[in-house]
């Protein structure tokens, strides 16, 4: 399956100032698959080592020594002649061997001609436990679940992707019925690679849901295995509460919704653990819709989103019929799935986003984004009924701004607001960066 981050790997390989690469990302988002496919396609040789299983390889790094000796030992253990430029060394589950992570500094300084890439699902958590990070000596990339464009490519909808990127709205509008159906499919399947693979292989909707449930169980086991024991119950409470919090009219995260009398101090560590594990995204509030948005960030108010819309469907046991057939996925759940979809697409494209509300006003925007030299209040509507006074009232008072409304309606520019279809908004945002 094609991943858009592949282009970034090519750029890394071709960069004359290349440093060892760290590929971050949550468990089961496809890091190992992407790196090994990259190695097979772009290098003569691949030397792959999984540090959570290979004691001998961990011993090589723990004993230390010069990089030449380490490379010679890795060649012997793998049976691969590791040569500069034409071999990619992959160290998987790097967090299980702190000395291997530290060695990246010496690969950078003493052996820059060797290409080495490492992956770690829980690396961010390990760094909080005192693992030394080779600051300034590595390049980093982050892999997330497959976005809607990658999902379309997996379904062999390359032509549709081409049209979305081209931005001919007359043509895109003519494809709206098919695109809405494809968006429904993405809401159900989501972007976890093993789940998408089951779907494109026609293994059935039950297998899709089973694989989603298996991933959720794996994540829960990670809570018990890797989190501090005193934080595990709180992590589970935060994790389980997110779908219901997103189904509220005001989606701001409320501590008291998990436990009566709960306070920020009780759950800050649990929330940060989930963020570091790549399992949730935190979107902070801005008190003013002005540039630069970061100046107006309010760290005390935020929303939490799961990493994948398909996994949330599995968490709440959303029936396939409500997602794929009728309009319940859009009409019910108070837009939770649609807002999560928008959030995940923004995060996946590295577009910084916030939301806006004011304590003394009923005006609230689901997202606020900064694209190049402009900021846009963004209103998300789950269906074609897009009536709302908040955005019009706000733009009337701030005539220098243009609003954006994301919905199932076709593209139309009304001067004060642009209506952009949900299935095509990220390509339009990218054109404005």
Short mmCIF file of C-alpha atoms in Angstrom, two decimals, residues 158-386:
data_model
loop_
_atom_site.label_atom_id
_atom_site.label_comp_id
_atom_site.label_asym_id
_atom_site.label_seq_id
_atom_site.Cartn_x
_atom_site.Cartn_y
_atom_site.Cartn_z
CA UNK A 158 -5.68 6.97 -8.31
CA UNK A 159 -7.68 8.97 -10.85
CA UNK A 160 -9.95 10.40 -8.17
CA UNK A 161 -6.92 11.34 -6.06
CA UNK A 162 -5.44 13.07 -9.10
CA UNK A 163 -8.62 15.10 -9.57
CA UNK A 164 -8.77 16.04 -5.88
CA UNK A 165 -5.19 17.30 -6.03
CA UNK A 166 -5.83 19.17 -9.29
CA UNK A 167 -8.65 21.15 -7.70
CA UNK A 168 -11.14 21.43 -10.58
CA UNK A 169 -14.27 21.99 -8.48
CA UNK A 170 -16.73 21.44 -11.32
CA UNK A 171 -15.28 17.99 -11.89
CA UNK A 172 -14.96 17.22 -8.17
CA UNK A 173 -18.59 18.26 -7.60
CA UNK A 174 -19.65 15.88 -10.36
CA UNK A 175 -17.97 13.04 -8.42
CA UNK A 176 -19.62 13.91 -5.11
CA UNK A 177 -21.90 10.85 -4.90
CA UNK A 178 -18.99 8.45 -5.33
CA UNK A 179 -16.75 10.45 -2.99
CA UNK A 180 -19.38 10.51 -0.24
CA UNK A 181 -19.68 6.73 -0.52
CA UNK A 182 -15.90 6.38 -0.30
CA UNK A 183 -15.87 8.67 2.72
CA UNK A 184 -18.44 6.43 4.42
CA UNK A 185 -16.15 3.47 3.79
CA UNK A 186 -13.22 5.33 5.33
CA UNK A 187 -15.30 6.23 8.40
CA UNK A 188 -15.91 2.52 8.96
CA UNK A 189 -12.49 1.12 8.03
CA UNK A 190 -10.24 3.95 9.14
CA UNK A 191 -6.54 4.10 8.39
CA UNK A 192 -4.80 1.34 10.34
CA UNK A 193 -2.87 -0.53 7.60
CA UNK A 194 -3.77 -4.08 8.66
CA UNK A 195 -7.45 -3.12 8.75
CA UNK A 196 -7.28 -1.44 5.33
CA UNK A 197 -5.53 -4.52 3.98
CA UNK A 198 -8.35 -6.76 5.20
CA UNK A 199 -10.87 -4.47 3.54
CA UNK A 200 -9.18 -4.28 0.13
CA UNK A 201 -8.71 -8.06 0.17
CA UNK A 202 -12.48 -8.42 0.62
CA UNK A 203 -12.15 -10.37 3.86
CA UNK A 204 -15.46 -8.92 5.06
CA UNK A 205 -16.73 -6.25 7.42
CA UNK A 206 -16.61 -8.62 10.39
CA UNK A 207 -12.88 -9.19 9.82
CA UNK A 208 -12.38 -5.44 9.56
CA UNK A 209 -14.06 -4.91 12.93
CA UNK A 210 -12.20 -7.86 14.46
CA UNK A 211 -8.84 -6.39 13.47
CA UNK A 212 -9.86 -3.03 14.89
CA UNK A 213 -10.85 -4.68 18.17
CA UNK A 214 -7.54 -6.58 18.24
CA UNK A 215 -5.62 -3.30 17.89
CA UNK A 216 -7.63 -1.74 20.70
CA UNK A 217 -6.86 -4.72 22.92
CA UNK A 218 -3.16 -4.43 22.08
CA UNK A 219 -3.23 -0.78 23.10
CA UNK A 220 -4.92 -1.66 26.39
CA UNK A 221 -2.20 -4.24 27.07
CA UNK A 222 0.38 -1.54 26.40
CA UNK A 223 -1.21 0.55 29.15
CA UNK A 224 -0.58 -2.19 31.70
CA UNK A 225 2.82 -3.20 30.32
CA UNK A 226 4.49 0.15 29.72
CA UNK A 227 2.72 2.81 31.80
CA UNK A 228 3.51 3.52 35.48
CA UNK A 229 1.27 1.25 37.53
CA UNK A 230 -0.32 4.14 39.41
CA UNK A 231 -1.32 5.78 36.12
CA UNK A 232 -2.86 2.75 34.36
CA UNK A 233 -6.42 3.20 35.74
CA UNK A 234 -6.36 6.91 34.85
CA UNK A 235 -5.02 6.25 31.37
CA UNK A 236 -7.83 3.76 30.80
CA UNK A 237 -10.40 6.26 32.08
CA UNK A 238 -9.16 9.01 29.75
CA UNK A 239 -9.00 6.62 26.79
CA UNK A 240 -12.50 5.23 27.37
CA UNK A 241 -14.03 8.68 27.90
CA UNK A 242 -12.95 10.26 24.61
CA UNK A 243 -15.81 8.98 22.39
CA UNK A 244 -18.48 10.20 24.81
CA UNK A 245 -16.71 13.53 25.27
CA UNK A 246 -16.64 14.02 21.49
CA UNK A 247 -20.35 13.22 21.31
CA UNK A 248 -21.18 16.19 23.57
CA UNK A 249 -22.39 19.47 22.04
CA UNK A 250 -19.40 21.23 23.58
CA UNK A 251 -16.51 18.89 22.82
CA UNK A 252 -14.09 20.56 25.22
CA UNK A 253 -12.51 17.89 27.41
CA UNK A 254 -14.13 17.87 30.84
CA UNK A 255 -12.34 16.07 33.68
CA UNK A 256 -15.54 15.73 35.68
CA UNK A 257 -17.09 13.66 32.89
CA UNK A 258 -14.74 10.81 33.85
CA UNK A 259 -15.07 11.00 37.61
CA UNK A 260 -17.00 13.31 39.88
CA UNK A 261 -14.70 15.93 41.34
CA UNK A 262 -11.81 15.01 39.03
CA UNK A 263 -9.18 17.73 38.55
CA UNK A 264 -6.51 18.45 35.98
CA UNK A 265 -3.73 17.42 38.37
CA UNK A 266 -5.28 13.95 38.64
CA UNK A 267 -5.12 13.21 34.91
CA UNK A 268 -2.37 15.36 33.36
CA UNK A 269 0.18 12.52 33.40
CA UNK A 270 -2.32 10.04 31.96
CA UNK A 271 -3.21 12.37 29.09
CA UNK A 272 0.46 13.07 28.35
CA UNK A 273 1.21 9.33 28.32
CA UNK A 274 -1.44 8.76 25.65
CA UNK A 275 -0.13 11.70 23.62
CA UNK A 276 3.45 10.41 23.82
CA UNK A 277 2.28 6.95 22.78
CA UNK A 278 0.72 8.54 19.67
CA UNK A 279 -2.75 7.30 20.59
CA UNK A 280 -4.51 10.64 21.02
CA UNK A 281 -4.22 14.16 19.67
CA UNK A 282 -4.64 17.25 21.83
CA UNK A 283 -6.14 20.35 20.20
CA UNK A 284 -5.83 23.49 22.33
CA UNK A 285 -8.13 26.48 22.33
CA UNK A 286 -7.19 29.92 21.02
CA UNK A 287 -8.84 32.92 22.64
CA UNK A 288 -8.63 35.03 19.50
CA UNK A 289 -8.72 34.26 15.77
CA UNK A 290 -5.66 36.30 14.86
CA UNK A 291 -2.18 35.69 13.49
CA UNK A 292 -0.08 34.07 14.70
CA UNK A 293 -2.49 31.68 16.36
CA UNK A 294 0.16 30.36 18.72
CA UNK A 295 0.19 33.73 20.50
CA UNK A 296 -3.43 33.24 21.57
CA UNK A 297 -3.20 29.61 22.67
CA UNK A 298 -4.98 28.72 25.92
CA UNK A 299 -3.39 25.59 27.38
CA UNK A 300 -6.11 25.16 29.99
CA UNK A 301 -8.86 24.32 27.49
CA UNK A 302 -8.55 21.57 24.90
CA UNK A 303 -10.18 18.73 23.02
CA UNK A 304 -8.87 15.17 22.82
CA UNK A 305 -9.22 13.03 19.70
CA UNK A 306 -8.38 9.37 19.03
CA UNK A 307 -5.76 8.61 16.40
CA UNK A 308 -8.18 6.92 13.98
CA UNK A 309 -11.84 7.24 13.05
CA UNK A 310 -12.20 3.51 12.36
CA UNK A 311 -10.91 2.63 15.82
CA UNK A 312 -13.45 4.96 17.43
CA UNK A 313 -16.20 3.19 15.52
CA UNK A 314 -14.96 -0.09 16.96
CA UNK A 315 -14.77 1.38 20.48
CA UNK A 316 -18.42 2.41 20.41
CA UNK A 317 -19.60 -0.58 18.34
CA UNK A 318 -21.06 1.65 15.63
CA UNK A 319 -23.07 -0.72 13.38
CA UNK A 320 -21.88 -1.07 9.81
CA UNK A 321 -25.37 -0.14 8.60
CA UNK A 322 -25.25 3.24 10.35
CA UNK A 323 -21.95 4.05 8.69
CA UNK A 324 -22.16 2.49 5.24
CA UNK A 325 -25.87 2.57 4.40
CA UNK A 326 -28.00 5.19 6.13
CA UNK A 327 -27.22 8.68 7.42
CA UNK A 328 -26.94 7.91 11.12
CA UNK A 329 -23.16 8.34 11.08
CA UNK A 330 -23.70 11.91 9.86
CA UNK A 331 -26.91 12.83 11.70
CA UNK A 332 -26.33 11.15 15.05
CA UNK A 333 -23.30 11.13 17.36
CA UNK A 334 -23.43 14.98 17.22
CA UNK A 335 -20.78 15.12 14.53
CA UNK A 336 -18.19 13.26 16.60
CA UNK A 337 -16.99 11.07 13.73
CA UNK A 338 -16.84 13.95 11.28
CA UNK A 339 -14.89 16.22 13.61
CA UNK A 340 -12.49 13.37 14.37
CA UNK A 341 -12.05 12.78 10.64
CA UNK A 342 -11.14 16.43 10.07
CA UNK A 343 -8.74 16.46 13.01
CA UNK A 344 -6.91 13.33 11.83
CA UNK A 345 -6.54 14.69 8.29
CA UNK A 346 -5.09 17.96 9.62
CA UNK A 347 -2.65 16.21 11.96
CA UNK A 348 -1.59 13.81 9.21
CA UNK A 349 -0.75 16.75 6.93
CA UNK A 350 1.14 18.65 9.66
CA UNK A 351 -1.25 21.59 9.53
CA UNK A 352 -1.27 23.22 13.01
CA UNK A 353 -4.83 23.50 14.25
CA UNK A 354 -6.69 24.84 17.25
CA UNK A 355 -10.29 25.47 18.16
CA UNK A 356 -11.93 28.67 19.34
CA UNK A 357 -14.51 29.51 21.95
CA UNK A 358 -15.07 32.38 24.31
CA UNK A 359 -16.32 32.25 27.88
CA UNK A 360 -18.61 35.23 27.36
CA UNK A 361 -20.01 34.29 23.96
CA UNK A 362 -21.96 31.50 22.32
CA UNK A 363 -19.63 31.64 19.30
CA UNK A 364 -17.45 28.55 18.91
CA UNK A 365 -15.50 27.16 15.97
CA UNK A 366 -14.61 23.49 15.65
CA UNK A 367 -11.17 24.37 14.30
CA UNK A 368 -9.04 27.39 13.51
CA UNK A 369 -6.17 26.92 11.05
CA UNK A 370 -3.35 29.09 9.77
CA UNK A 371 -2.60 28.56 6.10
CA UNK A 372 0.29 30.65 4.84
CA UNK A 373 -0.50 34.26 5.79
CA UNK A 374 -4.18 33.76 6.59
CA UNK A 375 -6.18 32.36 9.46
CA UNK A 376 -9.55 30.71 8.94
CA UNK A 377 -12.29 29.85 11.42
CA UNK A 378 -13.51 26.40 10.37
CA UNK A 379 -17.00 25.08 10.99
CA UNK A 380 -17.56 21.33 10.56
CA UNK A 381 -20.98 20.02 9.59
CA UNK A 382 -21.66 16.30 9.40
CA UNK A 383 -24.37 16.54 6.74
CA UNK A 384 -25.75 18.92 4.14
CA UNK A 385 -27.77 20.98 6.64
CA UNK A 386 -25.28 23.78 7.25
#
